[in-house]
PDB file of C-alpha atoms in Angstrom:
ATOM      1  CA  MET A   1       0.000   0.000   0.000  1.00 96.00           C
ATOM      2  CA  TYR A   2       1.166   3.512  -0.798  1.00 98.00           C
ATOM      3  CA  ILE A   3       0.302   6.710   1.024  1.00 98.00           C
ATOM      4  CA  ILE A   4       0.391   9.642  -1.381  1.00 98.00           C
ATOM      5  CA  VAL A   5       0.334  12.971   0.419  1.00 98.00           C
ATOM      6  CA  GLY A   6      -0.137  16.373  -1.167  1.00 98.00           C
ATOM      7  CA  LEU A   7       0.931  19.321   0.950  1.00 98.00           C
ATOM      8  CA  GLY A   8      -1.047  22.526   1.285  1.00 97.00           C
ATOM      9  CA  ASN A   9      -3.141  24.626   3.623  1.00 97.00           C
ATOM     10  CA  PRO A  10      -6.802  23.915   4.415  1.00 96.00           C
ATOM     11  CA  THR A  11      -9.671  26.351   3.802  1.00 92.00           C
ATOM     12  CA  SER A  12     -10.801  27.937   0.585  1.00 93.00           C
ATOM     13  CA  GLN A  13      -8.687  31.072   1.028  1.00 94.00           C
ATOM     14  CA  TYR A  14      -5.587  29.026   0.084  1.00 95.00           C
ATOM     15  CA  ALA A  15      -7.149  27.114  -2.814  1.00 95.00           C
ATOM     16  CA  ARG A  16      -5.153  27.295  -6.067  1.00 94.00           C
ATOM     17  CA  THR A  17      -2.244  29.171  -4.431  1.00 95.00           C
ATOM     18  CA  ARG A  18       1.372  28.232  -5.132  1.00 95.00           C
ATOM     19  CA  HIS A  19       1.715  26.578  -1.713  1.00 94.00           C
ATOM     20  CA  ASN A  20      -1.292  24.330  -2.423  1.00 97.00           C
ATOM     21  CA  VAL A  21      -0.084  22.605  -5.587  1.00 97.00           C
ATOM     22  CA  GLY A  22       0.371  19.436  -3.509  1.00 98.00           C
ATOM     23  CA  PHE A  23      -3.361  19.444  -2.778  1.00 98.00           C
ATOM     24  CA  ASP A  24      -3.994  20.128  -6.484  1.00 98.00           C
ATOM     25  CA  ALA A  25      -1.820  17.127  -7.421  1.00 98.00           C
ATOM     26  CA  VAL A  26      -3.804  14.836  -5.096  1.00 98.00           C
ATOM     27  CA  ASP A  27      -7.005  16.157  -6.683  1.00 98.00           C
ATOM     28  CA  VAL A  28      -5.708  15.247 -10.172  1.00 98.00           C
ATOM     29  CA  LEU A  29      -4.924  11.686  -9.019  1.00 98.00           C
ATOM     30  CA  ALA A  30      -8.257  11.410  -7.199  1.00 98.00           C
ATOM     31  CA  GLU A  31     -10.210  12.550 -10.244  1.00 98.00           C
ATOM     32  CA  ARG A  32      -8.345  10.268 -12.654  1.00 97.00           C
ATOM     33  CA  TYR A  33      -8.777   7.164 -10.487  1.00 98.00           C
ATOM     34  CA  GLY A  34     -12.206   7.910  -8.983  1.00 98.00           C
ATOM     35  CA  ILE A  35     -11.022   8.216  -5.385  1.00 98.00           C
ATOM     36  CA  SER A  36     -13.025  10.411  -3.012  1.00 98.00           C
ATOM     37  CA  VAL A  37     -10.713  12.340  -0.683  1.00 98.00           C
ATOM     38  CA  ASP A  38     -13.344  13.346   1.839  1.00 97.00           C
ATOM     39  CA  THR A  39     -12.851  11.270   5.007  1.00 97.00           C
ATOM     40  CA  LYS A  40     -11.621  13.339   7.973  1.00 98.00           C
ATOM     41  CA  LYS A  41      -9.199  11.428  10.191  1.00 97.00           C
ATOM     42  CA  TYR A  42      -5.487  11.399  11.030  1.00 97.00           C
ATOM     43  CA  LYS A  43      -5.490  15.224  10.853  1.00 98.00           C
ATOM     44  CA  ALA A  44      -6.151  14.890   7.112  1.00 98.00           C
ATOM     45  CA  LEU A  45      -8.747  14.566   4.416  1.00 98.00           C
ATOM     46  CA  TYR A  46      -8.077  11.195   2.864  1.00 98.00           C
ATOM     47  CA  GLY A  47      -9.496   8.530   0.594  1.00 98.00           C
ATOM     48  CA  LYS A  48      -8.720   4.898  -0.190  1.00 98.00           C
ATOM     49  CA  GLY A  49      -8.535   3.473  -3.666  1.00 98.00           C
ATOM     50  CA  VAL A  50      -6.562   1.540  -6.245  1.00 98.00           C
ATOM     51  CA  ILE A  51      -4.189   3.013  -8.834  1.00 97.00           C
ATOM     52  CA  GLU A  52      -2.928   0.624 -11.516  1.00 96.00           C
ATOM     53  CA  GLY A  53      -3.377  -2.367  -9.231  1.00 95.00           C
ATOM     54  CA  GLN A  54      -1.759  -0.702  -6.177  1.00 96.00           C
ATOM     55  CA  LYS A  55      -3.787   0.026  -3.039  1.00 97.00           C
ATOM     56  CA  VAL A  56      -3.364   3.688  -2.123  1.00 98.00           C
ATOM     57  CA  ILE A  57      -4.320   6.280   0.434  1.00 98.00           C
ATOM     58  CA  LEU A  58      -4.540   9.800  -0.997  1.00 98.00           C
ATOM     59  CA  ALA A  59      -4.207  12.422   1.736  1.00 98.00           C
ATOM     60  CA  LYS A  60      -4.281  16.178   2.218  1.00 98.00           C
ATOM     61  CA  PRO A  61      -3.106  17.122   5.725  1.00 98.00           C
ATOM     62  CA  GLN A  62      -5.397  19.647   7.407  1.00 98.00           C
ATOM     63  CA  THR A  63      -2.785  20.813   9.940  1.00 96.00           C
ATOM     64  CA  TYR A  64      -1.579  23.760   7.858  1.00 95.00           C
ATOM     65  CA  MET A  65       1.678  23.431   6.001  1.00 96.00           C
ATOM     66  CA  ASN A  66       4.128  23.918   8.868  1.00 96.00           C
ATOM     67  CA  ALA A  67       2.674  20.994  10.857  1.00 97.00           C
ATOM     68  CA  SER A  68       2.195  18.537   7.957  1.00 98.00           C
ATOM     69  CA  GLY A  69       4.379  15.954   9.689  1.00 98.00           C
ATOM     70  CA  GLU A  70       1.777  15.432  12.421  1.00 98.00           C
ATOM     71  CA  SER A  71      -0.718  14.100   9.895  1.00 98.00           C
ATOM     72  CA  VAL A  72       1.847  12.113   7.898  1.00 98.00           C
ATOM     73  CA  ARG A  73       3.083  10.408  11.093  1.00 98.00           C
ATOM     74  CA  GLU A  74      -0.481   9.444  12.077  1.00 98.00           C
ATOM     75  CA  LEU A  75      -1.201   8.037   8.611  1.00 98.00           C
ATOM     76  CA  ILE A  76       2.015   5.980   8.563  1.00 97.00           C
ATOM     77  CA  ASP A  77       1.443   4.667  12.071  1.00 97.00           C
ATOM     78  CA  TYR A  78      -2.154   3.648  11.403  1.00 97.00           C
ATOM     79  CA  PHE A  79      -1.629   2.049   7.981  1.00 97.00           C
ATOM     80  CA  LYS A  80       1.748   0.565   8.985  1.00 97.00           C
ATOM     81  CA  ILE A  81       3.680   1.366   5.825  1.00 97.00           C
ATOM     82  CA  ASP A  82       7.421   1.647   5.266  1.00 96.00           C
ATOM     83  CA  GLU A  83       7.898   5.388   4.714  1.00 96.00           C
ATOM     84  CA  THR A  84      11.138   4.866   2.773  1.00 96.00           C
ATOM     85  CA  GLU A  85       9.337   2.746   0.162  1.00 96.00           C
ATOM     86  CA  GLU A  86       5.606   3.473   0.349  1.00 98.00           C
ATOM     87  CA  LEU A  87       5.267   7.187   1.120  1.00 98.00           C
ATOM     88  CA  ILE A  88       5.145   9.739  -1.703  1.00 98.00           C
ATOM     89  CA  VAL A  89       4.901  13.450  -0.856  1.00 98.00           C
ATOM     90  CA  MET A  90       3.934  16.057  -3.487  1.00 98.00           C
ATOM     91  CA  TYR A  91       4.620  19.733  -2.835  1.00 98.00           C
ATOM     92  CA  ASP A  92       5.575  23.149  -4.218  1.00 97.00           C
ATOM     93  CA  ASP A  93       9.182  24.093  -4.993  1.00 96.00           C
ATOM     94  CA  ILE A  94      10.262  27.700  -5.602  1.00 95.00           C
ATOM     95  CA  SER A  95      13.581  26.627  -7.138  1.00 94.00           C
ATOM     96  CA  LEU A  96      11.750  25.105 -10.127  1.00 95.00           C
ATOM     97  CA  GLU A  97      10.017  27.124 -12.814  1.00 95.00           C
ATOM     98  CA  PRO A  98       6.233  26.745 -13.137  1.00 96.00           C
ATOM     99  CA  GLY A  99       5.616  23.666 -15.261  1.00 92.00           C
ATOM    100  CA  GLN A 100       8.695  21.751 -14.057  1.00 96.00           C
ATOM    101  CA  ILE A 101       8.634  18.723 -11.778  1.00 97.00           C
ATOM    102  CA  ARG A 102      11.501  16.928 -10.034  1.00 97.00           C
ATOM    103  CA  LEU A 103      11.473  13.555  -8.314  1.00 98.00           C
ATOM    104  CA  ARG A 104      13.690  12.694  -5.358  1.00 97.00           C
ATOM    105  CA  GLY A 105      14.057   9.581  -3.219  1.00 96.00           C
ATOM    106  CA  LYS A 106      15.437  11.444  -0.210  1.00 96.00           C
ATOM    107  CA  GLY A 107      17.058  14.706   0.787  1.00 94.00           C
ATOM    108  CA  SER A 108      16.888  17.757   2.991  1.00 94.00           C
ATOM    109  CA  ALA A 109      13.891  20.032   3.378  1.00 94.00           C
ATOM    110  CA  GLY A 110      15.515  22.691   1.201  1.00 92.00           C
ATOM    111  CA  GLY A 111      13.846  25.392   3.293  1.00 91.00           C
ATOM    112  CA  HIS A 112      10.316  23.976   2.820  1.00 95.00           C
ATOM    113  CA  ASN A 113       8.529  24.078   6.178  1.00 96.00           C
ATOM    114  CA  GLY A 114       6.096  21.270   5.343  1.00 97.00           C
ATOM    115  CA  ILE A 115       8.987  18.954   4.478  1.00 97.00           C
ATOM    116  CA  LYS A 116      10.885  20.098   7.606  1.00 97.00           C
ATOM    117  CA  SER A 117       7.879  19.037   9.672  1.00 98.00           C
ATOM    118  CA  ILE A 118       7.664  15.633   7.965  1.00 98.00           C
ATOM    119  CA  ILE A 119      11.401  15.006   8.436  1.00 98.00           C
ATOM    120  CA  ALA A 120      11.095  15.967  12.117  1.00 97.00           C
ATOM    121  CA  HIS A 121       8.133  13.625  12.689  1.00 97.00           C
ATOM    122  CA  LEU A 122       9.617  10.714  10.741  1.00 97.00           C
ATOM    123  CA  GLY A 123      13.088  11.122  12.164  1.00 96.00           C
ATOM    124  CA  GLY A 124      14.654  10.834   8.729  1.00 95.00           C
ATOM    125  CA  GLN A 125      14.887  12.282   5.235  1.00 97.00           C
ATOM    126  CA  GLU A 126      14.384   9.119   3.199  1.00 97.00           C
ATOM    127  CA  PHE A 127      10.980   9.286   1.554  1.00 97.00           C
ATOM    128  CA  LYS A 128       9.897   9.792  -2.045  1.00 98.00           C
ATOM    129  CA  ARG A 129       9.001  13.274  -3.231  1.00 98.00           C
ATOM    130  CA  VAL A 130       7.477  14.948  -6.255  1.00 98.00           C
ATOM    131  CA  LYS A 131       8.435  18.621  -6.335  1.00 98.00           C
ATOM    132  CA  ILE A 132       6.202  20.856  -8.457  1.00 97.00           C
ATOM    133  CA  GLY A 133       7.698  24.115  -9.637  1.00 96.00           C
ATOM    134  CA  VAL A 134       6.001  27.364  -8.655  1.00 96.00           C
ATOM    135  CA  GLY A 135       8.816  29.780  -9.567  1.00 94.00           C
ATOM    136  CA  GLU A 136      11.124  31.971  -7.521  1.00 92.00           C
ATOM    137  CA  LYS A 137       9.791  34.885  -5.559  1.00 88.00           C
ATOM    138  CA  PRO A 138      10.238  38.244  -7.280  1.00 87.00           C
ATOM    139  CA  ALA A 139      12.994  40.490  -5.908  1.00 88.00           C
ATOM    140  CA  GLY A 140      11.810  42.446  -2.892  1.00 88.00           C
ATOM    141  CA  TRP A 141       8.848  40.171  -2.218  1.00 87.00           C
ATOM    142  CA  ASP A 142       8.227  38.374   1.049  1.00 88.00           C
ATOM    143  CA  LEU A 143       8.428  34.594   0.547  1.00 85.00           C
ATOM    144  CA  ALA A 144       5.119  33.989   2.356  1.00 86.00           C
ATOM    145  CA  ASP A 145       3.346  36.496   0.091  1.00 87.00           C
ATOM    146  CA  HIS A 146       4.771  34.715  -2.951  1.00 89.00           C
ATOM    147  CA  VAL A 147       3.874  31.142  -1.998  1.00 88.00           C
ATOM    148  CA  LEU A 148       0.449  32.142  -0.689  1.00 89.00           C
ATOM    149  CA  GLY A 149      -0.255  34.075  -3.884  1.00 89.00           C
ATOM    150  CA  ARG A 150      -1.938  32.830  -7.032  1.00 91.00           C
ATOM    151  CA  PHE A 151      -0.433  32.106 -10.418  1.00 94.00           C
ATOM    152  CA  SER A 152      -0.680  34.268 -13.503  1.00 92.00           C
ATOM    153  CA  LYS A 153      -2.882  32.718 -16.213  1.00 95.00           C
ATOM    154  CA  GLU A 154       0.204  31.594 -18.158  1.00 95.00           C
ATOM    155  CA  ASP A 155       1.904  30.070 -15.110  1.00 95.00           C
ATOM    156  CA  ARG A 156      -1.345  28.359 -14.024  1.00 95.00           C
ATOM    157  CA  GLU A 157      -1.564  26.654 -17.421  1.00 96.00           C
ATOM    158  CA  ALA A 158       2.054  25.448 -17.085  1.00 96.00           C
ATOM    159  CA  VAL A 159       1.403  24.183 -13.548  1.00 97.00           C
ATOM    160  CA  ASP A 160      -1.766  22.369 -14.625  1.00 97.00           C
ATOM    161  CA  GLU A 161       0.323  20.508 -17.235  1.00 96.00           C
ATOM    162  CA  ALA A 162       2.945  19.760 -14.563  1.00 96.00           C
ATOM    163  CA  LEU A 163       0.222  18.321 -12.322  1.00 97.00           C
ATOM    164  CA  LYS A 164      -0.695  15.841 -15.073  1.00 97.00           C
ATOM    165  CA  ARG A 165       2.982  14.845 -15.376  1.00 97.00           C
ATOM    166  CA  ALA A 166       3.197  14.552 -11.570  1.00 97.00           C
ATOM    167  CA  LYS A 167       0.231  12.155 -11.669  1.00 98.00           C
ATOM    168  CA  ASP A 168       1.951  10.047 -14.323  1.00 97.00           C
ATOM    169  CA  ALA A 169       5.243  10.168 -12.391  1.00 97.00           C
ATOM    170  CA  VAL A 170       3.559   8.874  -9.223  1.00 98.00           C
ATOM    171  CA  VAL A 171       2.039   5.997 -11.175  1.00 97.00           C
ATOM    172  CA  MET A 172       5.460   5.134 -12.640  1.00 97.00           C
ATOM    173  CA  MET A 173       7.088   5.369  -9.195  1.00 97.00           C
ATOM    174  CA  MET A 174       4.635   2.748  -7.920  1.00 97.00           C
ATOM    175  CA  THR A 175       4.616   0.452 -10.956  1.00 96.00           C
ATOM    176  CA  GLN A 176       8.155   0.662 -12.369  1.00 96.00           C
ATOM    177  CA  GLY A 177      10.209   2.001  -9.485  1.00 96.00           C
ATOM    178  CA  MET A 178      11.849   5.241  -8.440  1.00 97.00           C
ATOM    179  CA  ASP A 179      14.850   5.026 -10.785  1.00 96.00           C
ATOM    180  CA  ALA A 180      12.706   4.551 -13.885  1.00 96.00           C
ATOM    181  CA  ALA A 181      10.467   7.434 -12.855  1.00 97.00           C
ATOM    182  CA  MET A 182      13.418   9.757 -12.168  1.00 96.00           C
ATOM    183  CA  ASN A 183      14.973   8.887 -15.543  1.00 96.00           C
ATOM    184  CA  GLU A 184      11.709   9.726 -17.279  1.00 95.00           C
ATOM    185  CA  TYR A 185      10.523  12.787 -15.373  1.00 96.00           C
ATOM    186  CA  ASN A 186      13.653  14.600 -14.159  1.00 93.00           C
ATOM    187  CA  ARG A 187      14.264  15.964 -17.638  1.00 78.00           C
ATOM    188  CA  LYS A 188      13.437  19.537 -18.545  1.00 65.00           C
ATOM    189  CA  VAL A 189      10.364  19.950 -20.717  1.00 60.00           C
TER     190      VAL A 189
END
């Protein structure tokens, strides 16, 4: 079983912001595979389903970004998965241009508070990630204002395409392995 977590902030005021592309990515998977992500438990909205023969939990932590690890820890503990093999976290990355994705099998938080929280609660950095580019903050801008802001029409279109690639990358990660997925999706488009 895989737990696929998209990071973001709850409530409608954050919908479709840069920081919520992880939630958007879960929504793309949920829609494609007919999984309802509407059960409230484990400090998350989650749903159970099957993707290409693999049992999955799709989850959107409701703890706010900076405490995402609380929900991820509860999900892992309840469903008893191996986080190094069966956890996939999707989230925004300001070091990637809108429309880019990057897969990683482990690594530091890179300044991302949601990932910092997950690392702190798991006690390690080894879990699969799908980073979705949201672009660097403009000079003089506050980082929080940037990530909590919305995309331009052009950037939103690029991100929506990236979300489809992120969905396909997650499927490949589960069915063909991390190396195959990284070889396919860590190329610039």
